[in-house]
């Protein structure tokens, strides 16, 4: 059975809810999934034998892109994780009224690509409240790619 990890950072609970829906979608395809708040994750765990690691992070800030507070330490030390050649995926919640809609998702994707990780699907940028059908479907399609 393929094994995956979902790591999320969420201030008001939207990305947490999205992460739970992603878990549902992956599980529906028989993937073994662990769900962790970024505050509970050590950088070394990211390369702990997972076939896929999903990163979920909301976007904050006004004039520039700011990652969700809890996610910043992980983002800043991400290069220490051995993710070269590893399959990853990125999602997050935001608000399209802001200049950088889900800018954190783009920033994380860009960093992962620079590190040589394989971003296996299109990132999921969630505008407003997470939609269960949209997210479970996105995750179920992702499951086909690992
Ligand atoms: C002060 C503030 C700044 C925000 N900045 C952005 C932004 O730059 N881009 C964006 O897409 N969303 C932005 N948002 C919207 C949040 O990302 C959105 O409410 C999201 O659902 C929060 O997710 P979370 O509960 O998982 O943290 C901002 C919200 C607030 C209150």
Coordinates of C-alpha atoms and ligand atoms in Angstrom, one line a residue:
X1 CA 0.0 0.0 0.0
X2 CA 1.3 3.5 -0.9
X3 CA 2.0 5.7 2.1
X4 CA 1.5 9.5 2.2
X5 CA 1.8 12.3 4.6
X6 CA -0.3 15.5 4.6
X7 CA 1.4 18.4 6.4
X8 CA -0.8 21.5 6.8
X9 CA -0.6 25.0 8.4
X10 CA -3.9 26.7 9.1
X11 CA -4.8 29.7 11.2
X12 CA -8.6 29.8 11.1
X13 CA -9.1 26.1 10.2
X14 CA -9.8 26.3 6.4
X15 CA -6.7 24.6 5.3
X16 CA -7.1 22.1 8.1
X17 CA -10.5 21.2 6.7
X18 CA -9.1 21.0 3.2
X19 CA -6.4 18.6 4.5
X20 CA -9.1 16.4 6.0
X21 CA -10.9 16.3 2.7
X22 CA -7.7 15.5 0.9
X23 CA -7.1 12.6 3.4
X24 CA -10.6 11.3 2.5
X25 CA -9.9 11.5 -1.2
X26 CA -6.6 9.6 -0.9
X27 CA -8.0 7.0 1.4
X28 CA -10.9 6.4 -1.0
X29 CA -8.2 5.2 -3.4
X30 CA -6.6 2.9 -0.9
X31 CA -3.7 5.1 0.1
X32 CA -2.4 5.0 3.6
X33 CA -2.4 8.6 4.9
X34 CA -1.0 10.4 7.9
X35 CA -2.3 13.9 8.6
X36 CA -0.2 16.3 10.7
X37 CA -0.3 19.9 11.7
X38 CA 3.0 21.5 10.7
X39 CA 3.6 22.3 14.3
X40 CA 3.9 18.6 15.0
X41 CA 6.3 17.8 12.2
X42 CA 10.1 17.4 12.3
X43 CA 11.9 18.2 9.0
X44 CA 13.5 14.8 9.0
X45 CA 10.1 13.1 9.0
X46 CA 9.3 14.3 5.5
X47 CA 11.6 11.7 3.9
X48 CA 10.5 8.9 6.2
X49 CA 9.5 6.5 3.5
X50 CA 6.5 8.3 2.1
X51 CA 5.6 7.8 -1.5
X52 CA 3.9 11.2 -1.5
X53 CA 4.1 14.3 0.7
X54 CA 1.3 16.9 0.5
X55 CA 1.9 20.4 1.7
X56 CA -1.1 22.5 2.7
X57 CA -0.7 26.2 3.6
X58 CA -2.8 29.3 3.6
X59 CA -1.6 32.7 2.5
X60 CA -1.5 35.9 4.6
X61 CA 0.0 39.4 4.2
X62 CA -1.3 42.3 2.3
X63 CA 1.4 43.8 0.0
X64 CA 3.6 40.7 -0.1
X65 CA 3.1 37.0 0.1
X66 CA 3.2 35.6 3.6
X67 CA 2.9 32.0 4.5
X68 CA 0.7 30.9 7.3
X69 CA 2.7 31.6 10.5
X70 CA 3.2 28.0 11.7
X71 CA 4.3 27.0 8.3
X72 CA 7.2 29.5 8.0
X73 CA 9.8 27.6 10.0
X74 CA 9.2 24.4 7.9
X75 CA 9.4 26.5 4.7
X76 CA 12.6 28.1 5.8
X77 CA 14.4 24.8 6.5
X78 CA 12.8 22.8 3.7
X79 CA 16.1 22.4 1.9
X80 CA 17.2 20.2 4.8
X81 CA 14.6 17.6 3.8
X82 CA 15.8 15.0 1.4
X83 CA 13.0 15.4 -1.1
X84 CA 15.0 15.2 -4.3
X85 CA 13.1 12.9 -6.7
X86 CA 10.3 12.5 -4.2
X87 CA 6.7 13.0 -5.2
X88 CA 5.0 16.0 -3.6
X89 CA 1.8 18.0 -4.1
X90 CA 0.7 21.5 -2.8
X91 CA -2.6 23.0 -1.8
X92 CA -3.9 25.8 0.3
X93 CA -6.7 28.2 1.0
X94 CA -6.8 31.9 0.1
X95 CA -9.0 34.7 -1.1
X96 CA -9.0 35.8 -4.7
X97 CA -9.7 39.4 -3.6
X98 CA -6.0 39.6 -2.6
X99 CA -3.3 40.5 -5.1
X100 CA -1.4 37.2 -4.5
X101 CA -4.2 34.7 -4.5
X102 CA -2.8 31.6 -2.7
X103 CA 0.7 33.0 -3.1
X104 CA 2.0 30.6 -0.5
X105 CA 1.0 27.6 -2.7
X106 CA 3.1 29.1 -5.5
X107 CA 6.0 29.8 -3.2
X108 CA 6.1 26.3 -1.8
X109 CA 5.7 24.7 -5.2
X110 CA 8.6 26.8 -6.5
X111 CA 10.9 25.8 -3.7
X112 CA 10.1 22.1 -4.0
X113 CA 10.8 22.2 -7.7
X114 CA 14.1 24.0 -7.0
X115 CA 15.0 21.2 -4.6
X116 CA 14.4 18.5 -7.3
X117 CA 11.1 17.2 -5.8
X118 CA 8.5 16.0 -8.3
X119 CA 5.3 18.1 -8.1
X120 CA 3.0 15.4 -9.5
X121 CA -0.2 17.4 -10.1
X122 CA -1.6 20.9 -10.5
X123 CA -1.6 22.7 -7.2
X124 CA -5.0 23.2 -5.6
X125 CA -5.8 26.9 -4.8
X126 CA -9.0 27.1 -2.7
X127 CA -11.0 30.3 -2.8
X128 CA -13.0 30.8 0.3
X129 CA -14.5 27.9 2.1
X130 CA -13.1 24.4 1.2
X131 CA -15.5 22.4 -1.0
X132 CA -15.5 18.8 0.0
X133 CA -16.4 17.4 -3.5
X134 CA -13.7 19.5 -5.2
X135 CA -11.0 18.5 -2.8
X136 CA -11.7 14.8 -2.4
X137 CA -11.8 14.6 -6.2
X138 CA -8.5 16.4 -6.6
X139 CA -6.9 14.1 -4.1
X140 CA -8.5 11.0 -5.7
X141 CA -7.0 12.0 -9.0
X142 CA -3.7 12.7 -7.3
X143 CA -3.8 9.1 -5.9
X144 CA -3.7 7.8 -9.4
X145 CA -0.4 9.4 -10.0
X146 CA 1.6 7.7 -7.3
Ligands
LIG1 C1 -5.0 39.9 6.9 C2 -5.2 38.8 5.9 C3 -4.4 38.7 4.8 C4 -4.6 37.7 3.8 N1 -3.8 37.7 2.7 C5 -4.1 36.8 1.7 C6 -3.3 36.8 0.5 O1 -2.4 37.6 0.3 N2 -3.7 35.9 -0.5 C7 -4.7 35.1 -0.4 O2 -5.0 34.3 -1.3 N3 -5.5 35.1 0.8 C8 -5.2 35.9 1.8 N4 -6.0 35.9 2.9 C9 -7.1 35.0 3.0 C10 -6.8 33.7 3.8 O3 -5.7 33.0 3.2 C11 -8.0 32.9 3.9 O4 -8.9 33.4 4.8 C12 -7.8 31.4 4.2 O5 -9.0 30.7 4.1 C13 -7.2 31.2 5.6 O6 -6.9 29.8 5.7 P1 -6.6 29.1 7.1 O7 -7.8 29.2 8.0 O8 -6.3 27.7 6.7 O9 -5.4 29.8 7.7 C14 -5.7 36.9 3.9 C15 -6.6 37.0 5.0 C16 -6.4 37.9 6.0 C17 -7.3 38.1 7.2

